């Protein structure tokens, strides 16, 4: 039976700006208005509940990717894992794969979200080489959406279908798009957390694509969407780019 855990989601106000594209120019100094905005605390210091019971069983993993992960995780005792999504890959014959998973230590533990790296040599058995939990109180984020992420040898994987999410959640994120930049589309692929007070909000992992020139065409992002139960309207509270390199590096 899936379990839940309550965490405090306080997104840091001083987000480290990771190096973006190799050709990126030095950033200009912040204006007084920008500095004032950055100094304001985020209005997201609420109690969030992570629930594996919210996963609806939709599957975006190819059968071979799931089998490879399960083979690697069988030797990673005593933790158990449930893979849901392939986020990025690296290499060719000797390939690394980064998965979004839930994990727990034993039957008494609570589920946690994690990004797990699996190394699959061409002539050897696959193994888990890195596991980093998604600490929802300290998510590794970039401060702007759809920058050219310096992923090095890693390549983003385009999900083939929604996963870890209900159709209602997908619809809520889509409905909230109306008030956003029409050149950037966010497709919700996982509901990572939610809370009900002081107002209902959900933290989603989204697959963002852009039609704007001069920006990355794809990126993994996290987005908070507020839900007005009386009107049925959904509104975007905040969107940030997930810094995958923070989870793919030692």
PDB file of C-alpha atoms in Angstrom:
ATOM      1  CA  UNK A   1       0.000   0.000   0.000  1.00  0.00           C
ATOM      2  CA  UNK A   2       1.606   3.340  -1.013  1.00  0.00           C
ATOM      3  CA  UNK A   3       2.442   5.742   1.726  1.00  0.00           C
ATOM      4  CA  UNK A   4       2.674   9.488   2.017  1.00  0.00           C
ATOM      5  CA  UNK A   5       5.098  11.878   3.557  1.00  0.00           C
ATOM      6  CA  UNK A   6       4.796  15.538   4.419  1.00  0.00           C
ATOM      7  CA  UNK A   7       7.581  17.864   3.446  1.00  0.00           C
ATOM      8  CA  UNK A   8       8.064  21.596   3.581  1.00  0.00           C
ATOM      9  CA  UNK A   9       8.504  23.126   0.150  1.00  0.00           C
ATOM     10  CA  UNK A  10      10.588  26.290   0.498  1.00  0.00           C
ATOM     11  CA  UNK A  11      12.209  27.118  -2.812  1.00  0.00           C
ATOM     12  CA  UNK A  12      15.465  28.990  -2.146  1.00  0.00           C
ATOM     13  CA  UNK A  13      15.411  32.666  -3.038  1.00  0.00           C
ATOM     14  CA  UNK A  14      19.076  32.728  -3.991  1.00  0.00           C
ATOM     15  CA  UNK A  15      19.200  30.114  -6.756  1.00  0.00           C
ATOM     16  CA  UNK A  16      22.685  29.369  -8.094  1.00  0.00           C
ATOM     17  CA  UNK A  17      22.983  30.214 -11.776  1.00  0.00           C
ATOM     18  CA  UNK A  18      24.659  27.156 -13.302  1.00  0.00           C
ATOM     19  CA  UNK A  19      26.738  27.623 -16.490  1.00  0.00           C
ATOM     20  CA  UNK A  20      24.357  27.487 -19.414  1.00  0.00           C
ATOM     21  CA  UNK A  21      25.488  27.087 -23.015  1.00  0.00           C
ATOM     22  CA  UNK A  22      29.235  27.013 -23.572  1.00  0.00           C
ATOM     23  CA  UNK A  23      28.947  30.178 -25.649  1.00  0.00           C
ATOM     24  CA  UNK A  24      26.870  32.051 -23.085  1.00  0.00           C
ATOM     25  CA  UNK A  25      27.887  35.637 -22.431  1.00  0.00           C
ATOM     26  CA  UNK A  26      28.569  36.925 -18.877  1.00  0.00           C
ATOM     27  CA  UNK A  27      25.364  38.020 -17.219  1.00  0.00           C
ATOM     28  CA  UNK A  28      24.725  41.713 -16.714  1.00  0.00           C
ATOM     29  CA  UNK A  29      24.411  43.109 -13.220  1.00  0.00           C
ATOM     30  CA  UNK A  30      20.942  43.029 -11.735  1.00  0.00           C
ATOM     31  CA  UNK A  31      18.897  46.184 -11.810  1.00  0.00           C
ATOM     32  CA  UNK A  32      17.568  47.564  -8.490  1.00  0.00           C
ATOM     33  CA  UNK A  33      14.121  46.277  -9.454  1.00  0.00           C
ATOM     34  CA  UNK A  34      15.506  42.787 -10.140  1.00  0.00           C
ATOM     35  CA  UNK A  35      17.484  42.759  -6.916  1.00  0.00           C
ATOM     36  CA  UNK A  36      14.374  43.721  -4.958  1.00  0.00           C
ATOM     37  CA  UNK A  37      12.341  40.971  -6.620  1.00  0.00           C
ATOM     38  CA  UNK A  38      15.040  38.365  -5.929  1.00  0.00           C
ATOM     39  CA  UNK A  39      15.159  39.384  -2.274  1.00  0.00           C
ATOM     40  CA  UNK A  40      11.471  38.709  -1.726  1.00  0.00           C
ATOM     41  CA  UNK A  41      10.754  35.339  -0.121  1.00  0.00           C
ATOM     42  CA  UNK A  42       8.820  32.790  -2.142  1.00  0.00           C
ATOM     43  CA  UNK A  43       5.187  32.400  -1.135  1.00  0.00           C
ATOM     44  CA  UNK A  44       5.573  28.615  -1.107  1.00  0.00           C
ATOM     45  CA  UNK A  45       6.352  27.748   2.517  1.00  0.00           C
ATOM     46  CA  UNK A  46       3.444  25.349   2.876  1.00  0.00           C
ATOM     47  CA  UNK A  47       3.161  21.701   3.913  1.00  0.00           C
ATOM     48  CA  UNK A  48       3.244  19.385   0.906  1.00  0.00           C
ATOM     49  CA  UNK A  49       2.274  15.722   0.744  1.00  0.00           C
ATOM     50  CA  UNK A  50       4.038  13.293  -1.553  1.00  0.00           C
ATOM     51  CA  UNK A  51       1.815  10.333  -2.341  1.00  0.00           C
ATOM     52  CA  UNK A  52       2.627   7.299  -4.453  1.00  0.00           C
ATOM     53  CA  UNK A  53      -1.119   6.561  -4.298  1.00  0.00           C
ATOM     54  CA  UNK A  54      -1.585   9.423  -6.768  1.00  0.00           C
ATOM     55  CA  UNK A  55       0.285   7.513  -9.482  1.00  0.00           C
ATOM     56  CA  UNK A  56      -2.234   6.182 -11.942  1.00  0.00           C
ATOM     57  CA  UNK A  57      -0.164   3.525 -13.640  1.00  0.00           C
ATOM     58  CA  UNK A  58       0.347   5.192 -17.013  1.00  0.00           C
ATOM     59  CA  UNK A  59       3.617   3.992 -18.496  1.00  0.00           C
ATOM     60  CA  UNK A  60       6.092   6.104 -20.458  1.00  0.00           C
ATOM     61  CA  UNK A  61       8.964   3.625 -20.083  1.00  0.00           C
ATOM     62  CA  UNK A  62       9.877   1.390 -22.997  1.00  0.00           C
ATOM     63  CA  UNK A  63       9.923  -2.281 -22.033  1.00  0.00           C
ATOM     64  CA  UNK A  64      13.683  -2.556 -22.534  1.00  0.00           C
ATOM     65  CA  UNK A  65      14.344   0.506 -20.351  1.00  0.00           C
ATOM     66  CA  UNK A  66      12.161  -0.895 -17.566  1.00  0.00           C
ATOM     67  CA  UNK A  67      13.814  -4.322 -17.786  1.00  0.00           C
ATOM     68  CA  UNK A  68      17.283  -2.776 -17.668  1.00  0.00           C
ATOM     69  CA  UNK A  69      16.390  -0.718 -14.597  1.00  0.00           C
ATOM     70  CA  UNK A  70      14.894  -3.692 -12.794  1.00  0.00           C
ATOM     71  CA  UNK A  71      17.996  -5.752 -13.510  1.00  0.00           C
ATOM     72  CA  UNK A  72      20.215  -3.013 -12.054  1.00  0.00           C
ATOM     73  CA  UNK A  73      18.036  -2.365  -9.004  1.00  0.00           C
ATOM     74  CA  UNK A  74      17.915  -6.047  -8.017  1.00  0.00           C
ATOM     75  CA  UNK A  75      21.498  -5.738  -6.795  1.00  0.00           C
ATOM     76  CA  UNK A  76      20.950  -2.455  -4.946  1.00  0.00           C
ATOM     77  CA  UNK A  77      19.834  -3.866  -1.586  1.00  0.00           C
ATOM     78  CA  UNK A  78      18.131  -3.051   0.653  1.00  0.00           C
ATOM     79  CA  UNK A  79      16.326  -0.230  -1.190  1.00  0.00           C
ATOM     80  CA  UNK A  80      13.376  -0.842  -3.480  1.00  0.00           C
ATOM     81  CA  UNK A  81      12.602   1.280  -6.535  1.00  0.00           C
ATOM     82  CA  UNK A  82       9.695   1.888  -8.894  1.00  0.00           C
ATOM     83  CA  UNK A  83      10.816   3.557 -12.153  1.00  0.00           C
ATOM     84  CA  UNK A  84       8.376   5.822 -13.971  1.00  0.00           C
ATOM     85  CA  UNK A  85      10.197   7.924 -16.521  1.00  0.00           C
ATOM     86  CA  UNK A  86      13.444   8.074 -18.498  1.00  0.00           C
ATOM     87  CA  UNK A  87      14.794  11.631 -18.221  1.00  0.00           C
ATOM     88  CA  UNK A  88      18.154  11.574 -20.029  1.00  0.00           C
ATOM     89  CA  UNK A  89      20.764   9.284 -21.574  1.00  0.00           C
ATOM     90  CA  UNK A  90      24.525   9.405 -22.150  1.00  0.00           C
ATOM     91  CA  UNK A  91      26.849   7.321 -24.297  1.00  0.00           C
ATOM     92  CA  UNK A  92      26.280   4.689 -26.942  1.00  0.00           C
ATOM     93  CA  UNK A  93      27.468   1.115 -26.360  1.00  0.00           C
ATOM     94  CA  UNK A  94      28.227   1.790 -22.697  1.00  0.00           C
ATOM     95  CA  UNK A  95      25.153   3.862 -21.868  1.00  0.00           C
ATOM     96  CA  UNK A  96      24.047   5.708 -18.765  1.00  0.00           C
ATOM     97  CA  UNK A  97      20.338   6.273 -18.208  1.00  0.00           C
ATOM     98  CA  UNK A  98      18.726   8.655 -15.723  1.00  0.00           C
ATOM     99  CA  UNK A  99      15.327   7.592 -14.358  1.00  0.00           C
ATOM    100  CA  UNK A 100      12.666   9.300 -12.263  1.00  0.00           C
ATOM    101  CA  UNK A 101      11.681   6.814  -9.546  1.00  0.00           C
ATOM    102  CA  UNK A 102      10.053   6.387  -6.208  1.00  0.00           C
ATOM    103  CA  UNK A 103      12.169   4.600  -3.619  1.00  0.00           C
ATOM    104  CA  UNK A 104      12.132   3.443  -0.012  1.00  0.00           C
ATOM    105  CA  UNK A 105      14.477   1.520   2.249  1.00  0.00           C
ATOM    106  CA  UNK A 106      12.035  -1.098   3.589  1.00  0.00           C
ATOM    107  CA  UNK A 107       8.363  -1.748   4.278  1.00  0.00           C
ATOM    108  CA  UNK A 108       8.358   0.714   7.188  1.00  0.00           C
ATOM    109  CA  UNK A 109       9.908   3.530   5.150  1.00  0.00           C
ATOM    110  CA  UNK A 110       7.965   6.185   3.237  1.00  0.00           C
ATOM    111  CA  UNK A 111       8.174   6.707  -0.502  1.00  0.00           C
ATOM    112  CA  UNK A 112      10.527   9.391  -1.790  1.00  0.00           C
ATOM    113  CA  UNK A 113      11.038  10.717  -5.296  1.00  0.00           C
ATOM    114  CA  UNK A 114      14.553  10.192  -6.637  1.00  0.00           C
ATOM    115  CA  UNK A 115      16.622  10.464  -9.815  1.00  0.00           C
ATOM    116  CA  UNK A 116      18.615   7.276 -10.319  1.00  0.00           C
ATOM    117  CA  UNK A 117      21.477   6.779 -12.782  1.00  0.00           C
ATOM    118  CA  UNK A 118      21.971   3.298 -14.251  1.00  0.00           C
ATOM    119  CA  UNK A 119      25.182   2.332 -16.070  1.00  0.00           C
ATOM    120  CA  UNK A 120      24.727  -0.357 -18.713  1.00  0.00           C
ATOM    121  CA  UNK A 121      28.035  -1.652 -20.175  1.00  0.00           C
ATOM    122  CA  UNK A 122      27.733  -3.456 -23.497  1.00  0.00           C
ATOM    123  CA  UNK A 123      29.095  -6.770 -22.187  1.00  0.00           C
ATOM    124  CA  UNK A 124      28.257  -6.585 -18.466  1.00  0.00           C
ATOM    125  CA  UNK A 125      25.207  -6.423 -16.232  1.00  0.00           C
ATOM    126  CA  UNK A 126      23.702  -2.962 -15.572  1.00  0.00           C
ATOM    127  CA  UNK A 127      24.147  -1.364 -12.164  1.00  0.00           C
ATOM    128  CA  UNK A 128      22.936   1.686 -10.259  1.00  0.00           C
ATOM    129  CA  UNK A 129      25.802   4.159 -10.022  1.00  0.00           C
ATOM    130  CA  UNK A 130      24.075   7.162  -8.460  1.00  0.00           C
ATOM    131  CA  UNK A 131      20.879   7.871  -6.549  1.00  0.00           C
ATOM    132  CA  UNK A 132      19.780  11.323  -5.448  1.00  0.00           C
ATOM    133  CA  UNK A 133      16.473  11.918  -3.719  1.00  0.00           C
ATOM    134  CA  UNK A 134      14.351  14.849  -4.832  1.00  0.00           C
ATOM    135  CA  UNK A 135      14.334  16.839  -1.614  1.00  0.00           C
ATOM    136  CA  UNK A 136      11.259  18.953  -2.288  1.00  0.00           C
ATOM    137  CA  UNK A 137      12.425  21.529   0.253  1.00  0.00           C
ATOM    138  CA  UNK A 138      15.689  22.044  -1.665  1.00  0.00           C
ATOM    139  CA  UNK A 139      15.013  21.328  -5.329  1.00  0.00           C
ATOM    140  CA  UNK A 140      17.957  21.994  -7.645  1.00  0.00           C
ATOM    141  CA  UNK A 141      16.512  24.568 -10.008  1.00  0.00           C
ATOM    142  CA  UNK A 142      17.580  27.205 -12.479  1.00  0.00           C
ATOM    143  CA  UNK A 143      15.927  30.592 -12.149  1.00  0.00           C
ATOM    144  CA  UNK A 144      14.731  30.877 -15.732  1.00  0.00           C
ATOM    145  CA  UNK A 145      12.719  28.565 -17.958  1.00  0.00           C
ATOM    146  CA  UNK A 146      14.108  26.892 -21.077  1.00  0.00           C
ATOM    147  CA  UNK A 147      17.723  27.935 -20.990  1.00  0.00           C
ATOM    148  CA  UNK A 148      20.295  25.945 -22.958  1.00  0.00           C
ATOM    149  CA  UNK A 149      21.310  23.550 -20.200  1.00  0.00           C
ATOM    150  CA  UNK A 150      24.979  22.555 -20.143  1.00  0.00           C
ATOM    151  CA  UNK A 151      24.253  18.830 -20.076  1.00  0.00           C
ATOM    152  CA  UNK A 152      27.623  17.772 -21.478  1.00  0.00           C
ATOM    153  CA  UNK A 153      27.327  14.239 -22.862  1.00  0.00           C
ATOM    154  CA  UNK A 154      23.809  13.821 -21.508  1.00  0.00           C
ATOM    155  CA  UNK A 155      20.849  14.098 -23.879  1.00  0.00           C
ATOM    156  CA  UNK A 156      17.297  14.856 -22.787  1.00  0.00           C
ATOM    157  CA  UNK A 157      14.748  12.136 -23.490  1.00  0.00           C
ATOM    158  CA  UNK A 158      11.419  13.137 -24.973  1.00  0.00           C
ATOM    159  CA  UNK A 159       8.675  11.244 -23.089  1.00  0.00           C
ATOM    160  CA  UNK A 160       6.306   9.320 -25.321  1.00  0.00           C
ATOM    161  CA  UNK A 161       3.348   9.476 -22.964  1.00  0.00           C
ATOM    162  CA  UNK A 162       2.163  10.940 -19.662  1.00  0.00           C
ATOM    163  CA  UNK A 163       3.131   9.105 -16.502  1.00  0.00           C
ATOM    164  CA  UNK A 164       2.736   9.435 -12.725  1.00  0.00           C
ATOM    165  CA  UNK A 165      -0.256  11.676 -13.258  1.00  0.00           C
ATOM    166  CA  UNK A 166      -4.018  11.711 -13.717  1.00  0.00           C
ATOM    167  CA  UNK A 167      -5.872  13.051 -16.733  1.00  0.00           C
ATOM    168  CA  UNK A 168      -7.314  15.733 -14.459  1.00  0.00           C
ATOM    169  CA  UNK A 169      -3.817  16.946 -13.580  1.00  0.00           C
ATOM    170  CA  UNK A 170      -2.807  17.047 -17.234  1.00  0.00           C
ATOM    171  CA  UNK A 171      -5.934  19.075 -17.947  1.00  0.00           C
ATOM    172  CA  UNK A 172      -5.275  21.478 -15.073  1.00  0.00           C
ATOM    173  CA  UNK A 173      -1.786  22.273 -16.329  1.00  0.00           C
ATOM    174  CA  UNK A 174      -3.065  22.643 -19.882  1.00  0.00           C
ATOM    175  CA  UNK A 175      -5.851  24.981 -18.733  1.00  0.00           C
ATOM    176  CA  UNK A 176      -3.357  27.161 -16.866  1.00  0.00           C
ATOM    177  CA  UNK A 177      -1.369  27.601 -20.085  1.00  0.00           C
ATOM    178  CA  UNK A 178      -3.826  30.176 -21.435  1.00  0.00           C
ATOM    179  CA  UNK A 179      -2.279  32.956 -19.335  1.00  0.00           C
ATOM    180  CA  UNK A 180       1.316  31.956 -20.101  1.00  0.00           C
ATOM    181  CA  UNK A 181       3.719  32.576 -22.985  1.00  0.00           C
ATOM    182  CA  UNK A 182       2.090  30.835 -25.985  1.00  0.00           C
ATOM    183  CA  UNK A 183       5.543  30.052 -27.430  1.00  0.00           C
ATOM    184  CA  UNK A 184       6.367  27.737 -24.501  1.00  0.00           C
ATOM    185  CA  UNK A 185       4.177  24.703 -23.849  1.00  0.00           C
ATOM    186  CA  UNK A 186       4.294  22.643 -20.652  1.00  0.00           C
ATOM    187  CA  UNK A 187       3.026  19.078 -20.570  1.00  0.00           C
ATOM    188  CA  UNK A 188       2.678  17.684 -17.048  1.00  0.00           C
ATOM    189  CA  UNK A 189       4.191  14.202 -16.754  1.00  0.00           C
ATOM    190  CA  UNK A 190       4.353  13.719 -12.967  1.00  0.00           C
ATOM    191  CA  UNK A 191       2.557  15.128  -9.939  1.00  0.00           C
ATOM    192  CA  UNK A 192       5.384  15.352  -7.390  1.00  0.00           C
ATOM    193  CA  UNK A 193       3.536  16.879  -4.426  1.00  0.00           C
ATOM    194  CA  UNK A 194       0.379  18.682  -3.324  1.00  0.00           C
ATOM    195  CA  UNK A 195      -1.088  20.614  -0.422  1.00  0.00           C
ATOM    196  CA  UNK A 196      -4.532  21.960   0.494  1.00  0.00           C
ATOM    197  CA  UNK A 197      -3.864  24.927   2.820  1.00  0.00           C
ATOM    198  CA  UNK A 198      -4.140  27.832   2.606  1.00  0.00           C
ATOM    199  CA  UNK A 199      -5.252  26.975  -0.941  1.00  0.00           C
ATOM    200  CA  UNK A 200      -4.911  23.832  -3.088  1.00  0.00           C
ATOM    201  CA  UNK A 201      -1.702  23.675  -5.114  1.00  0.00           C
ATOM    202  CA  UNK A 202       0.172  20.920  -6.946  1.00  0.00           C
ATOM    203  CA  UNK A 203       3.867  20.657  -7.791  1.00  0.00           C
ATOM    204  CA  UNK A 204       4.364  19.080 -11.226  1.00  0.00           C
ATOM    205  CA  UNK A 205       7.272  17.865 -13.281  1.00  0.00           C
ATOM    206  CA  UNK A 206       6.647  19.171 -16.793  1.00  0.00           C
ATOM    207  CA  UNK A 207       8.135  18.602 -20.228  1.00  0.00           C
ATOM    208  CA  UNK A 208       8.522  22.070 -21.746  1.00  0.00           C
ATOM    209  CA  UNK A 209       8.942  22.758 -25.443  1.00  0.00           C
ATOM    210  CA  UNK A 210       9.576  26.103 -27.083  1.00  0.00           C
ATOM    211  CA  UNK A 211       8.982  27.502 -30.544  1.00  0.00           C
ATOM    212  CA  UNK A 212      11.001  30.635 -29.782  1.00  0.00           C
ATOM    213  CA  UNK A 213      14.220  31.242 -31.676  1.00  0.00           C
ATOM    214  CA  UNK A 214      17.348  31.434 -29.558  1.00  0.00           C
ATOM    215  CA  UNK A 215      16.049  29.201 -26.752  1.00  0.00           C
ATOM    216  CA  UNK A 216      16.392  25.519 -25.975  1.00  0.00           C
ATOM    217  CA  UNK A 217      13.637  23.559 -27.681  1.00  0.00           C
ATOM    218  CA  UNK A 218      13.111  21.130 -24.781  1.00  0.00           C
ATOM    219  CA  UNK A 219      13.666  21.080 -21.026  1.00  0.00           C
ATOM    220  CA  UNK A 220      12.471  19.398 -17.829  1.00  0.00           C
ATOM    221  CA  UNK A 221      10.797  21.897 -15.504  1.00  0.00           C
ATOM    222  CA  UNK A 222       8.909  22.017 -12.227  1.00  0.00           C
ATOM    223  CA  UNK A 223       5.717  24.037 -12.078  1.00  0.00           C
ATOM    224  CA  UNK A 224       3.387  24.917  -9.226  1.00  0.00           C
ATOM    225  CA  UNK A 225      -0.271  25.227 -10.221  1.00  0.00           C
ATOM    226  CA  UNK A 226      -2.956  26.631  -7.935  1.00  0.00           C
ATOM    227  CA  UNK A 227      -6.500  25.257  -8.093  1.00  0.00           C
ATOM    228  CA  UNK A 228      -9.582  27.382  -7.404  1.00  0.00           C
ATOM    229  CA  UNK A 229     -12.175  24.790  -6.423  1.00  0.00           C
ATOM    230  CA  UNK A 230     -15.106  27.218  -6.582  1.00  0.00           C
ATOM    231  CA  UNK A 231     -14.473  28.309 -10.156  1.00  0.00           C
ATOM    232  CA  UNK A 232     -12.592  25.254 -11.362  1.00  0.00           C
ATOM    233  CA  UNK A 233      -9.817  27.524 -12.660  1.00  0.00           C
ATOM    234  CA  UNK A 234      -6.139  26.564 -12.511  1.00  0.00           C
ATOM    235  CA  UNK A 235      -3.408  29.212 -12.341  1.00  0.00           C
ATOM    236  CA  UNK A 236       0.370  28.940 -12.653  1.00  0.00           C
ATOM    237  CA  UNK A 237       2.087  30.090  -9.448  1.00  0.00           C
ATOM    238  CA  UNK A 238       5.696  29.521 -10.438  1.00  0.00           C
ATOM    239  CA  UNK A 239       7.794  27.706 -13.065  1.00  0.00           C
ATOM    240  CA  UNK A 240      11.487  26.838 -12.876  1.00  0.00           C
ATOM    241  CA  UNK A 241      13.844  24.730 -14.970  1.00  0.00           C
ATOM    242  CA  UNK A 242      15.051  21.573 -13.234  1.00  0.00           C
ATOM    243  CA  UNK A 243      18.873  21.480 -13.088  1.00  0.00           C
ATOM    244  CA  UNK A 244      19.392  17.868 -14.104  1.00  0.00           C
ATOM    245  CA  UNK A 245      23.168  18.170 -13.830  1.00  0.00           C
ATOM    246  CA  UNK A 246      22.794  18.573 -10.078  1.00  0.00           C
ATOM    247  CA  UNK A 247      21.296  15.073  -9.988  1.00  0.00           C
ATOM    248  CA  UNK A 248      23.492  13.449 -12.639  1.00  0.00           C
ATOM    249  CA  UNK A 249      26.842  14.439 -11.098  1.00  0.00           C
ATOM    250  CA  UNK A 250      28.620  13.200  -7.991  1.00  0.00           C
TER     251      UNK A 250
END
